[in-house]
Amino acid sequence: MTLTFSSSVHRCLRTARGVRLFTTSPLARYENVIVSKPDPAVALITLNRPNALNALNAAHFNDISRALREADQDPETGAMVITGSDKAFAAGADIKEMKDKTFAEAYMANFLANWEVIAKLRKPVIAAVSGYAHLHASPGNVAIYVTLVGKLGGGLELALQADILLAAPSAKLGQLEINLGVIPGGGGTQRLARLIGKSRTMEMVLTGRIIDAEEAERWGLVNRVVREESGVVDAAIRVAKEVASKGRVAVTAGKEAVNAAFELSLTEGLRFERRLFHSLFATKDQKEGMTAFAEKRKPEWTHS
């Protein structure tokens, strides 16, 4: 499936250096997501439910899933960037939509199982996060405060599925479901523990503590804090362009091998890695890459 983009429809993204113009798909395509192409090989997925601060209700998440899956299947796309609007990345799951659910309804519908969409994509995904997001619950009241692309709760769980996370200095991250009488249900307890360890995950999940970008970087929760004037979205796009410039068969194999490390023992993981490595010798890109290196020229990938 090839993604189509209308040359007559555009979206402006404001950066520290001015306004950037990206060609986008027809606005009628998605109600809650904007898809743009800042580079022919990069798909930028922007969450766009501003009236609800990008809270992730069923309709919003369906749009996110569709946009990501289509980009994943698009032969011209080599990598994806997911980010939020100018006011919010995602304020987590929509509390109004789920506050009256019963156990039977949640259990029988396997509620939140579809949140694994990013983790199941074959092409790399880079999440761009900045600003402040705070989901706070107090008796009789839930107040949500969010600005530019920050994420907590369900929004953090969505971004944790990305392969690379970049954060601006203003980013704040946390799992605040404990303040609502529940726990993370979209992978927060599992992915956080694998990234930052048991004790730190316990602190975030059981207290609702929010950490800033610097601490997230020290803990290994984000790849790095982006301090450049151009901003975190531009940085994420640059990383995506770099990834997309490589041979895509090898990129897909590399992502598969790294993800397997979280599921397999060391012995099994090493065996799996070697098998993938061996299999790449059957590709045209391996022959081209090694020949180009020997001839001291830039490789011309055919992604085959």
PDB file of C-alpha atoms in Angstrom:
ATOM      1  CA  MET A   1       0.000   0.000   0.000  1.00  0.00           C
ATOM      2  CA  THR A   2       1.346   3.430  -0.944  1.00  0.00           C
ATOM      3  CA  LEU A   3       0.536   6.498   1.084  1.00  0.00           C
ATOM      4  CA  THR A   4      -0.844   9.345  -1.028  1.00  0.00           C
ATOM      5  CA  PHE A   5      -0.252  12.997  -0.223  1.00  0.00           C
ATOM      6  CA  SER A   6      -2.120  15.918  -1.707  1.00  0.00           C
ATOM      7  CA  SER A   7       0.038  18.789  -2.951  1.00  0.00           C
ATOM      8  CA  SER A   8      -2.826  21.200  -2.327  1.00  0.00           C
ATOM      9  CA  VAL A   9      -3.101  20.544   1.400  1.00  0.00           C
ATOM     10  CA  HIS A  10      -0.361  21.702   3.752  1.00  0.00           C
ATOM     11  CA  ARG A  11       0.351  21.967   7.441  1.00  0.00           C
ATOM     12  CA  CYS A  12       2.704  24.420   9.125  1.00  0.00           C
ATOM     13  CA  LEU A  13       4.887  23.291  12.008  1.00  0.00           C
ATOM     14  CA  ARG A  14       6.404  26.146  13.980  1.00  0.00           C
ATOM     15  CA  THR A  15       9.985  25.758  15.120  1.00  0.00           C
ATOM     16  CA  ALA A  16      12.386  28.051  16.915  1.00  0.00           C
ATOM     17  CA  ARG A  17      13.661  29.221  13.525  1.00  0.00           C
ATOM     18  CA  GLY A  18      10.296  29.928  11.951  1.00  0.00           C
ATOM     19  CA  VAL A  19       7.578  28.021  10.128  1.00  0.00           C
ATOM     20  CA  ARG A  20       8.181  24.803   8.206  1.00  0.00           C
ATOM     21  CA  LEU A  21       5.759  23.720   5.500  1.00  0.00           C
ATOM     22  CA  PHE A  22       5.060  20.019   5.060  1.00  0.00           C
ATOM     23  CA  THR A  23       2.924  18.388   2.413  1.00  0.00           C
ATOM     24  CA  THR A  24       0.184  16.341   4.061  1.00  0.00           C
ATOM     25  CA  SER A  25      -2.461  13.828   3.159  1.00  0.00           C
ATOM     26  CA  PRO A  26      -6.045  15.042   2.654  1.00  0.00           C
ATOM     27  CA  LEU A  27      -7.428  16.386   5.927  1.00  0.00           C
ATOM     28  CA  ALA A  28     -10.594  14.314   5.553  1.00  0.00           C
ATOM     29  CA  ARG A  29      -8.533  11.145   5.754  1.00  0.00           C
ATOM     30  CA  TYR A  30      -8.177  11.177   9.535  1.00  0.00           C
ATOM     31  CA  GLU A  31     -10.236  13.094  12.035  1.00  0.00           C
ATOM     32  CA  ASN A  32      -7.709  12.935  14.884  1.00  0.00           C
ATOM     33  CA  VAL A  33      -4.311  12.518  13.175  1.00  0.00           C
ATOM     34  CA  ILE A  34      -2.307  14.563  10.669  1.00  0.00           C
ATOM     35  CA  VAL A  35       0.083  12.675   8.392  1.00  0.00           C
ATOM     36  CA  SER A  36       2.869  14.615   6.678  1.00  0.00           C
ATOM     37  CA  LYS A  37       6.052  13.902   4.750  1.00  0.00           C
ATOM     38  CA  PRO A  38       8.944  16.151   5.867  1.00  0.00           C
ATOM     39  CA  ASP A  39      11.120  13.892   3.715  1.00  0.00           C
ATOM     40  CA  PRO A  40      10.113  11.427   0.969  1.00  0.00           C
ATOM     41  CA  ALA A  41      11.260   8.519   3.149  1.00  0.00           C
ATOM     42  CA  VAL A  42       9.898   9.797   6.501  1.00  0.00           C
ATOM     43  CA  ALA A  43       6.284   9.799   7.694  1.00  0.00           C
ATOM     44  CA  LEU A  44       5.424  12.272  10.461  1.00  0.00           C
ATOM     45  CA  ILE A  45       2.359  11.223  12.486  1.00  0.00           C
ATOM     46  CA  THR A  46       0.971  14.115  14.530  1.00  0.00           C
ATOM     47  CA  LEU A  47      -1.734  13.475  17.106  1.00  0.00           C
ATOM     48  CA  ASN A  48      -4.506  16.010  16.525  1.00  0.00           C
ATOM     49  CA  ARG A  49      -7.331  16.034  19.045  1.00  0.00           C
ATOM     50  CA  PRO A  50      -6.650  19.487  20.524  1.00  0.00           C
ATOM     51  CA  ASN A  51     -10.041  20.046  22.181  1.00  0.00           C
ATOM     52  CA  ALA A  52      -9.356  17.048  24.442  1.00  0.00           C
ATOM     53  CA  LEU A  53      -5.597  17.636  24.777  1.00  0.00           C
ATOM     54  CA  ASN A  54      -5.033  14.525  22.621  1.00  0.00           C
ATOM     55  CA  ALA A  55      -6.667  12.225  25.160  1.00  0.00           C
ATOM     56  CA  LEU A  56      -6.649   8.758  23.611  1.00  0.00           C
ATOM     57  CA  ASN A  57     -10.236   7.654  23.123  1.00  0.00           C
ATOM     58  CA  ALA A  58     -11.202   4.785  20.809  1.00  0.00           C
ATOM     59  CA  ALA A  59     -11.675   6.938  17.707  1.00  0.00           C
ATOM     60  CA  HIS A  60      -8.355   8.740  18.238  1.00  0.00           C
ATOM     61  CA  PHE A  61      -6.452   5.528  18.770  1.00  0.00           C
ATOM     62  CA  ASN A  62      -8.033   3.943  15.707  1.00  0.00           C
ATOM     63  CA  ASP A  63      -6.771   6.863  13.619  1.00  0.00           C
ATOM     64  CA  ILE A  64      -3.286   6.551  15.133  1.00  0.00           C
ATOM     65  CA  SER A  65      -3.256   2.814  14.423  1.00  0.00           C
ATOM     66  CA  ARG A  66      -4.414   3.243  10.836  1.00  0.00           C
ATOM     67  CA  ALA A  67      -1.913   5.999  10.079  1.00  0.00           C
ATOM     68  CA  LEU A  68       1.000   4.052  11.546  1.00  0.00           C
ATOM     69  CA  ARG A  69       0.063   0.802   9.834  1.00  0.00           C
ATOM     70  CA  GLU A  70      -0.307   2.506   6.451  1.00  0.00           C
ATOM     71  CA  ALA A  71       3.072   4.199   6.842  1.00  0.00           C
ATOM     72  CA  ASP A  72       4.562   0.852   7.843  1.00  0.00           C
ATOM     73  CA  GLN A  73       3.214  -0.706   4.632  1.00  0.00           C
ATOM     74  CA  ASP A  74       4.203   2.202   2.381  1.00  0.00           C
ATOM     75  CA  PRO A  75       7.214   1.076   0.273  1.00  0.00           C
ATOM     76  CA  GLU A  76       8.591   4.620   0.081  1.00  0.00           C
ATOM     77  CA  THR A  77       8.615   5.151   3.863  1.00  0.00           C
ATOM     78  CA  GLY A  78      11.725   4.033   5.736  1.00  0.00           C
ATOM     79  CA  ALA A  79      11.007   5.413   9.211  1.00  0.00           C
ATOM     80  CA  MET A  80       8.271   7.172  11.169  1.00  0.00           C
ATOM     81  CA  VAL A  81       8.138  10.001  13.702  1.00  0.00           C
ATOM     82  CA  ILE A  82       5.241  10.295  16.164  1.00  0.00           C
ATOM     83  CA  THR A  83       4.601  13.542  17.994  1.00  0.00           C
ATOM     84  CA  GLY A  84       1.781  15.676  19.370  1.00  0.00           C
ATOM     85  CA  SER A  85       0.137  18.985  18.632  1.00  0.00           C
ATOM     86  CA  ASP A  86       1.403  22.353  19.827  1.00  0.00           C
ATOM     87  CA  LYS A  87      -0.462  21.870  23.117  1.00  0.00           C
ATOM     88  CA  ALA A  88      -0.260  18.164  23.865  1.00  0.00           C
ATOM     89  CA  PHE A  89       1.346  14.860  22.972  1.00  0.00           C
ATOM     90  CA  ALA A  90      -1.321  12.739  24.647  1.00  0.00           C
ATOM     91  CA  ALA A  91      -3.066  13.202  27.964  1.00  0.00           C
ATOM     92  CA  GLY A  92      -3.364   9.439  28.309  1.00  0.00           C
ATOM     93  CA  ALA A  93      -6.477   7.349  27.910  1.00  0.00           C
ATOM     94  CA  ASP A  94      -9.713   9.320  27.819  1.00  0.00           C
ATOM     95  CA  ILE A  95     -10.990   9.186  31.427  1.00  0.00           C
ATOM     96  CA  LYS A  96     -14.521  10.179  30.412  1.00  0.00           C
ATOM     97  CA  GLU A  97     -14.710   7.224  28.044  1.00  0.00           C
ATOM     98  CA  MET A  98     -13.610   4.610  30.566  1.00  0.00           C
ATOM     99  CA  LYS A  99     -14.761   5.883  33.972  1.00  0.00           C
ATOM    100  CA  ASP A 100     -18.013   3.880  33.903  1.00  0.00           C
ATOM    101  CA  LYS A 101     -16.597   0.638  32.500  1.00  0.00           C
ATOM    102  CA  THR A 102     -17.210  -2.529  34.497  1.00  0.00           C
ATOM    103  CA  PHE A 103     -14.721  -5.352  35.004  1.00  0.00           C
ATOM    104  CA  ALA A 104     -16.718  -7.598  32.680  1.00  0.00           C
ATOM    105  CA  GLU A 105     -16.746  -4.966  29.933  1.00  0.00           C
ATOM    106  CA  ALA A 106     -13.013  -4.285  30.201  1.00  0.00           C
ATOM    107  CA  TYR A 107     -12.087  -7.963  30.477  1.00  0.00           C
ATOM    108  CA  MET A 108     -14.303  -9.334  27.724  1.00  0.00           C
ATOM    109  CA  ALA A 109     -13.302  -6.542  25.296  1.00  0.00           C
ATOM    110  CA  ASN A 110      -9.614  -7.006  26.202  1.00  0.00           C
ATOM    111  CA  PHE A 111      -9.486  -3.259  26.818  1.00  0.00           C
ATOM    112  CA  LEU A 112      -6.213  -1.557  25.772  1.00  0.00           C
ATOM    113  CA  ALA A 113      -4.875  -4.666  23.987  1.00  0.00           C
ATOM    114  CA  ASN A 114      -4.830  -2.650  20.759  1.00  0.00           C
ATOM    115  CA  TRP A 115      -2.320  -0.220  22.319  1.00  0.00           C
ATOM    116  CA  GLU A 116       0.454  -2.549  21.126  1.00  0.00           C
ATOM    117  CA  VAL A 117       0.257  -1.106  17.615  1.00  0.00           C
ATOM    118  CA  ILE A 118       3.647   0.686  17.654  1.00  0.00           C
ATOM    119  CA  ALA A 119       5.445  -2.312  19.127  1.00  0.00           C
ATOM    120  CA  LYS A 120       4.172  -4.460  16.241  1.00  0.00           C
ATOM    121  CA  LEU A 121       5.385  -2.169  13.451  1.00  0.00           C
ATOM    122  CA  ARG A 122       8.319  -3.456  11.417  1.00  0.00           C
ATOM    123  CA  LYS A 123       9.771  -0.069  10.488  1.00  0.00           C
ATOM    124  CA  PRO A 124      11.523   2.086  13.114  1.00  0.00           C
ATOM    125  CA  VAL A 125       9.506   4.681  15.043  1.00  0.00           C
ATOM    126  CA  ILE A 126      11.012   7.767  16.682  1.00  0.00           C
ATOM    127  CA  ALA A 127       8.983   9.590  19.356  1.00  0.00           C
ATOM    128  CA  ALA A 128       9.541  13.336  19.836  1.00  0.00           C
ATOM    129  CA  VAL A 129       8.554  14.617  23.295  1.00  0.00           C
ATOM    130  CA  SER A 130       8.801  18.008  24.945  1.00  0.00           C
ATOM    131  CA  GLY A 131       6.939  20.293  27.291  1.00  0.00           C
ATOM    132  CA  TYR A 132       4.948  19.444  30.385  1.00  0.00           C
ATOM    133  CA  ALA A 133       2.127  16.973  30.804  1.00  0.00           C
ATOM    134  CA  HIS A 134       0.426  16.382  34.137  1.00  0.00           C
ATOM    135  CA  LEU A 135      -2.524  14.114  34.783  1.00  0.00           C
ATOM    136  CA  HIS A 136      -3.620  14.770  38.352  1.00  0.00           C
ATOM    137  CA  ALA A 137      -6.551  13.207  40.136  1.00  0.00           C
ATOM    138  CA  SER A 138      -8.035  14.462  43.366  1.00  0.00           C
ATOM    139  CA  PRO A 139     -11.316  13.505  45.097  1.00  0.00           C
ATOM    140  CA  GLY A 140     -14.201  14.461  42.854  1.00  0.00           C
ATOM    141  CA  ASN A 141     -11.972  16.147  40.293  1.00  0.00           C
ATOM    142  CA  VAL A 142      -9.574  15.264  37.529  1.00  0.00           C
ATOM    143  CA  ALA A 143      -7.558  18.111  36.075  1.00  0.00           C
ATOM    144  CA  ILE A 144      -5.266  17.706  33.107  1.00  0.00           C
ATOM    145  CA  TYR A 145      -2.502  20.166  32.280  1.00  0.00           C
ATOM    146  CA  VAL A 146      -0.526  19.628  29.092  1.00  0.00           C
ATOM    147  CA  THR A 147       1.675  21.666  26.796  1.00  0.00           C
ATOM    148  CA  LEU A 148       3.750  20.837  23.743  1.00  0.00           C
ATOM    149  CA  VAL A 149       4.233  17.144  23.171  1.00  0.00           C
ATOM    150  CA  GLY A 150       4.756  16.157  26.807  1.00  0.00           C
ATOM    151  CA  LYS A 151       3.415  12.806  27.938  1.00  0.00           C
ATOM    152  CA  LEU A 152       2.292  10.965  31.050  1.00  0.00           C
ATOM    153  CA  GLY A 153       0.122   7.977  31.843  1.00  0.00           C
ATOM    154  CA  GLY A 154      -1.287   6.432  28.686  1.00  0.00           C
ATOM    155  CA  GLY A 155       0.617   8.947  26.573  1.00  0.00           C
ATOM    156  CA  LEU A 156       3.887   7.710  28.062  1.00  0.00           C
ATOM    157  CA  GLU A 157       2.838   4.105  27.470  1.00  0.00           C
ATOM    158  CA  LEU A 158       2.227   4.924  23.821  1.00  0.00           C
ATOM    159  CA  ALA A 159       5.640   6.576  23.421  1.00  0.00           C
ATOM    160  CA  LEU A 160       7.441   3.782  25.311  1.00  0.00           C
ATOM    161  CA  GLN A 161       6.714   1.526  22.348  1.00  0.00           C
ATOM    162  CA  ALA A 162       8.828   3.713  20.052  1.00  0.00           C
ATOM    163  CA  ASP A 163      12.275   2.485  19.082  1.00  0.00           C
ATOM    164  CA  ILE A 164      13.995   5.825  19.785  1.00  0.00           C
ATOM    165  CA  LEU A 165      12.800   8.529  22.202  1.00  0.00           C
ATOM    166  CA  LEU A 166      14.044  12.113  22.001  1.00  0.00           C
ATOM    167  CA  ALA A 167      13.069  14.733  24.587  1.00  0.00           C
ATOM    168  CA  ALA A 168      13.309  18.495  24.886  1.00  0.00           C
ATOM    169  CA  PRO A 169      14.698  19.971  28.151  1.00  0.00           C
ATOM    170  CA  SER A 170      11.143  20.878  29.202  1.00  0.00           C
ATOM    171  CA  ALA A 171       9.788  17.316  28.972  1.00  0.00           C
ATOM    172  CA  LYS A 172       8.120  15.732  32.010  1.00  0.00           C
ATOM    173  CA  LEU A 173       7.284  12.029  32.156  1.00  0.00           C
ATOM    174  CA  GLY A 174       5.282   9.888  34.538  1.00  0.00           C
ATOM    175  CA  GLN A 175       2.685   7.177  35.168  1.00  0.00           C
ATOM    176  CA  LEU A 176      -0.105   8.754  37.213  1.00  0.00           C
ATOM    177  CA  GLU A 177      -2.786   6.062  36.992  1.00  0.00           C
ATOM    178  CA  ILE A 178      -2.393   5.347  40.722  1.00  0.00           C
ATOM    179  CA  ASN A 179      -4.140   8.693  41.338  1.00  0.00           C
ATOM    180  CA  LEU A 180      -7.184   7.333  39.511  1.00  0.00           C
ATOM    181  CA  GLY A 181      -7.420   4.124  41.536  1.00  0.00           C
ATOM    182  CA  VAL A 182      -5.878   1.921  38.829  1.00  0.00           C
ATOM    183  CA  ILE A 183      -2.459   0.981  37.452  1.00  0.00           C
ATOM    184  CA  PRO A 184      -0.958   1.345  33.970  1.00  0.00           C
ATOM    185  CA  GLY A 185      -2.776  -0.960  31.545  1.00  0.00           C
ATOM    186  CA  GLY A 186      -1.027  -0.159  28.283  1.00  0.00           C
ATOM    187  CA  GLY A 187       2.380  -1.635  29.058  1.00  0.00           C
ATOM    188  CA  GLY A 188       3.763   0.895  31.542  1.00  0.00           C
ATOM    189  CA  THR A 189       4.714  -1.528  34.309  1.00  0.00           C
ATOM    190  CA  GLN A 190       6.393  -3.937  31.892  1.00  0.00           C
ATOM    191  CA  ARG A 191       8.275  -1.623  29.547  1.00  0.00           C
ATOM    192  CA  LEU A 192       9.404   0.774  32.264  1.00  0.00           C
ATOM    193  CA  ALA A 193      10.813  -2.088  34.343  1.00  0.00           C
ATOM    194  CA  ARG A 194      12.813  -3.321  31.379  1.00  0.00           C
ATOM    195  CA  LEU A 195      14.143   0.168  30.653  1.00  0.00           C
ATOM    196  CA  ILE A 196      14.855   1.642  34.086  1.00  0.00           C
ATOM    197  CA  GLY A 197      14.726  -1.306  36.506  1.00  0.00           C
ATOM    198  CA  LYS A 198      12.364  -2.526  39.219  1.00  0.00           C
ATOM    199  CA  SER A 199      12.936   0.072  41.945  1.00  0.00           C
ATOM    200  CA  ARG A 200      12.570   3.149  39.768  1.00  0.00           C
ATOM    201  CA  THR A 201       9.518   1.681  38.062  1.00  0.00           C
ATOM    202  CA  MET A 202       7.964   0.919  41.463  1.00  0.00           C
ATOM    203  CA  GLU A 203       8.499   4.524  42.518  1.00  0.00           C
ATOM    204  CA  MET A 204       6.893   5.940  39.369  1.00  0.00           C
ATOM    205  CA  VAL A 205       3.964   3.508  39.345  1.00  0.00           C
ATOM    206  CA  LEU A 206       3.179   3.496  43.085  1.00  0.00           C
ATOM    207  CA  THR A 207       3.646   7.210  43.815  1.00  0.00           C
ATOM    208  CA  GLY A 208       2.787   8.813  40.479  1.00  0.00           C
ATOM    209  CA  ARG A 209       6.100  10.658  40.586  1.00  0.00           C
ATOM    210  CA  ILE A 210       6.915  12.793  37.546  1.00  0.00           C
ATOM    211  CA  ILE A 211      10.509  12.977  36.300  1.00  0.00           C
ATOM    212  CA  ASP A 212      12.066  15.666  34.130  1.00  0.00           C
ATOM    213  CA  ALA A 213      14.026  15.231  30.904  1.00  0.00           C
ATOM    214  CA  GLU A 214      17.438  15.298  32.582  1.00  0.00           C
ATOM    215  CA  GLU A 215      16.508  12.508  34.979  1.00  0.00           C
ATOM    216  CA  ALA A 216      14.868  10.527  32.182  1.00  0.00           C
ATOM    217  CA  GLU A 217      18.103  10.755  30.212  1.00  0.00           C
ATOM    218  CA  ARG A 218      20.198   9.619  33.196  1.00  0.00           C
ATOM    219  CA  TRP A 219      17.863   6.681  33.768  1.00  0.00           C
ATOM    220  CA  GLY A 220      17.972   5.638  30.106  1.00  0.00           C
ATOM    221  CA  LEU A 221      14.269   6.303  29.580  1.00  0.00           C
ATOM    222  CA  VAL A 222      15.001   8.629  26.641  1.00  0.00           C
ATOM    223  CA  ASN A 223      17.890   8.415  24.193  1.00  0.00           C
ATOM    224  CA  ARG A 224      18.921  12.000  24.717  1.00  0.00           C
ATOM    225  CA  VAL A 225      17.715  15.499  25.555  1.00  0.00           C
ATOM    226  CA  VAL A 226      17.633  17.706  22.458  1.00  0.00           C
ATOM    227  CA  ARG A 227      18.988  21.155  23.259  1.00  0.00           C
ATOM    228  CA  GLU A 228      19.365  22.443  19.717  1.00  0.00           C
ATOM    229  CA  GLU A 229      17.462  25.580  18.772  1.00  0.00           C
ATOM    230  CA  SER A 230      15.644  23.803  15.941  1.00  0.00           C
ATOM    231  CA  GLY A 231      13.767  21.646  18.444  1.00  0.00           C
ATOM    232  CA  VAL A 232      12.983  18.027  19.212  1.00  0.00           C
ATOM    233  CA  VAL A 233      10.708  17.333  16.235  1.00  0.00           C
ATOM    234  CA  ASP A 234      13.385  18.473  13.781  1.00  0.00           C
ATOM    235  CA  ALA A 235      15.894  16.285  15.620  1.00  0.00           C
ATOM    236  CA  ALA A 236      13.568  13.290  15.404  1.00  0.00           C
ATOM    237  CA  ILE A 237      13.087  13.872  11.684  1.00  0.00           C
ATOM    238  CA  ARG A 238      16.860  14.001  11.182  1.00  0.00           C
ATOM    239  CA  VAL A 239      17.244  10.663  12.978  1.00  0.00           C
ATOM    240  CA  ALA A 240      14.416   9.171  10.912  1.00  0.00           C
ATOM    241  CA  LYS A 241      16.051  10.392   7.689  1.00  0.00           C
ATOM    242  CA  GLU A 242      19.346   8.802   8.743  1.00  0.00           C
ATOM    243  CA  VAL A 243      17.628   5.482   9.496  1.00  0.00           C
ATOM    244  CA  ALA A 244      15.645   5.626   6.247  1.00  0.00           C
ATOM    245  CA  SER A 245      18.860   6.183   4.259  1.00  0.00           C
ATOM    246  CA  LYS A 246      20.104   2.677   5.155  1.00  0.00           C
ATOM    247  CA  GLY A 247      19.238  -0.623   3.512  1.00  0.00           C
ATOM    248  CA  ARG A 248      15.753  -1.424   4.792  1.00  0.00           C
ATOM    249  CA  VAL A 249      16.161  -5.186   4.923  1.00  0.00           C
ATOM    250  CA  ALA A 250      19.085  -4.738   7.333  1.00  0.00           C
ATOM    251  CA  VAL A 251      17.225  -2.074   9.320  1.00  0.00           C
ATOM    252  CA  THR A 252      14.234  -4.377   9.757  1.00  0.00           C
ATOM    253  CA  ALA A 253      16.509  -7.233  10.817  1.00  0.00           C
ATOM    254  CA  GLY A 254      18.358  -4.967  13.271  1.00  0.00           C
ATOM    255  CA  LYS A 255      15.110  -3.868  14.908  1.00  0.00           C
ATOM    256  CA  GLU A 256      13.894  -7.457  15.119  1.00  0.00           C
ATOM    257  CA  ALA A 257      17.155  -8.608  16.718  1.00  0.00           C
ATOM    258  CA  VAL A 258      17.214  -5.854  19.358  1.00  0.00           C
ATOM    259  CA  ASN A 259      13.563  -6.432  20.286  1.00  0.00           C
ATOM    260  CA  ALA A 260      14.260 -10.154  20.662  1.00  0.00           C
ATOM    261  CA  ALA A 261      16.746  -9.326  23.433  1.00  0.00           C
ATOM    262  CA  PHE A 262      13.792  -8.473  25.682  1.00  0.00           C
ATOM    263  CA  GLU A 263      12.138 -11.836  25.100  1.00  0.00           C
ATOM    264  CA  LEU A 264      14.983 -14.370  24.823  1.00  0.00           C
ATOM    265  CA  SER A 265      17.766 -15.628  27.046  1.00  0.00           C
ATOM    266  CA  LEU A 266      21.289 -14.479  26.159  1.00  0.00           C
ATOM    267  CA  THR A 267      22.155 -17.809  24.542  1.00  0.00           C
ATOM    268  CA  GLU A 268      18.951 -17.875  22.512  1.00  0.00           C
ATOM    269  CA  GLY A 269      19.327 -14.196  21.617  1.00  0.00           C
ATOM    270  CA  LEU A 270      22.884 -14.654  20.354  1.00  0.00           C
ATOM    271  CA  ARG A 271      21.776 -17.600  18.233  1.00  0.00           C
ATOM    272  CA  PHE A 272      18.864 -15.561  16.827  1.00  0.00           C
ATOM    273  CA  GLU A 273      21.167 -12.631  16.037  1.00  0.00           C
ATOM    274  CA  ARG A 274      23.638 -14.871  14.185  1.00  0.00           C
ATOM    275  CA  ARG A 275      20.855 -16.425  12.105  1.00  0.00           C
ATOM    276  CA  LEU A 276      19.605 -12.986  11.065  1.00  0.00           C
ATOM    277  CA  PHE A 277      23.185 -11.897  10.342  1.00  0.00           C
ATOM    278  CA  HIS A 278      23.763 -15.005   8.190  1.00  0.00           C
ATOM    279  CA  SER A 279      20.475 -14.489   6.351  1.00  0.00           C
ATOM    280  CA  LEU A 280      21.490 -10.992   5.231  1.00  0.00           C
ATOM    281  CA  PHE A 281      24.218 -12.544   3.061  1.00  0.00           C
ATOM    282  CA  ALA A 282      21.383 -13.641   0.771  1.00  0.00           C
ATOM    283  CA  THR A 283      20.409 -10.010   0.078  1.00  0.00           C
ATOM    284  CA  LYS A 284      21.481  -7.721  -2.751  1.00  0.00           C
ATOM    285  CA  ASP A 285      22.055  -4.929  -0.231  1.00  0.00           C
ATOM    286  CA  GLN A 286      24.758  -6.965   1.533  1.00  0.00           C
ATOM    287  CA  LYS A 287      26.622  -7.430  -1.747  1.00  0.00           C
ATOM    288  CA  GLU A 288      26.193  -3.751  -2.620  1.00  0.00           C
ATOM    289  CA  GLY A 289      27.179  -2.501   0.831  1.00  0.00           C
ATOM    290  CA  MET A 290      30.375  -4.507   1.079  1.00  0.00           C
ATOM    291  CA  THR A 291      31.333  -3.872  -2.549  1.00  0.00           C
ATOM    292  CA  ALA A 292      30.786  -0.143  -2.110  1.00  0.00           C
ATOM    293  CA  PHE A 293      32.969  -0.184   1.006  1.00  0.00           C
ATOM    294  CA  ALA A 294      35.761  -1.975  -0.862  1.00  0.00           C
ATOM    295  CA  GLU A 295      35.467   0.472  -3.769  1.00  0.00           C
ATOM    296  CA  LYS A 296      35.321   3.483  -1.414  1.00  0.00           C
ATOM    297  CA  ARG A 297      31.999   4.779  -2.700  1.00  0.00           C
ATOM    298  CA  LYS A 298      28.535   5.367  -1.299  1.00  0.00           C
ATOM    299  CA  PRO A 299      26.245   2.310  -1.535  1.00  0.00           C
ATOM    300  CA  GLU A 300      23.097   2.422  -3.634  1.00  0.00           C
ATOM    301  CA  TRP A 301      20.518   0.385  -1.754  1.00  0.00           C
ATOM    302  CA  THR A 302      17.762  -1.494  -3.557  1.00  0.00           C
ATOM    303  CA  HIS A 303      16.150  -2.699  -0.299  1.00  0.00           C
ATOM    304  CA  SER A 304      16.297  -6.257  -1.548  1.00  0.00           C
TER     305      SER A 304
END
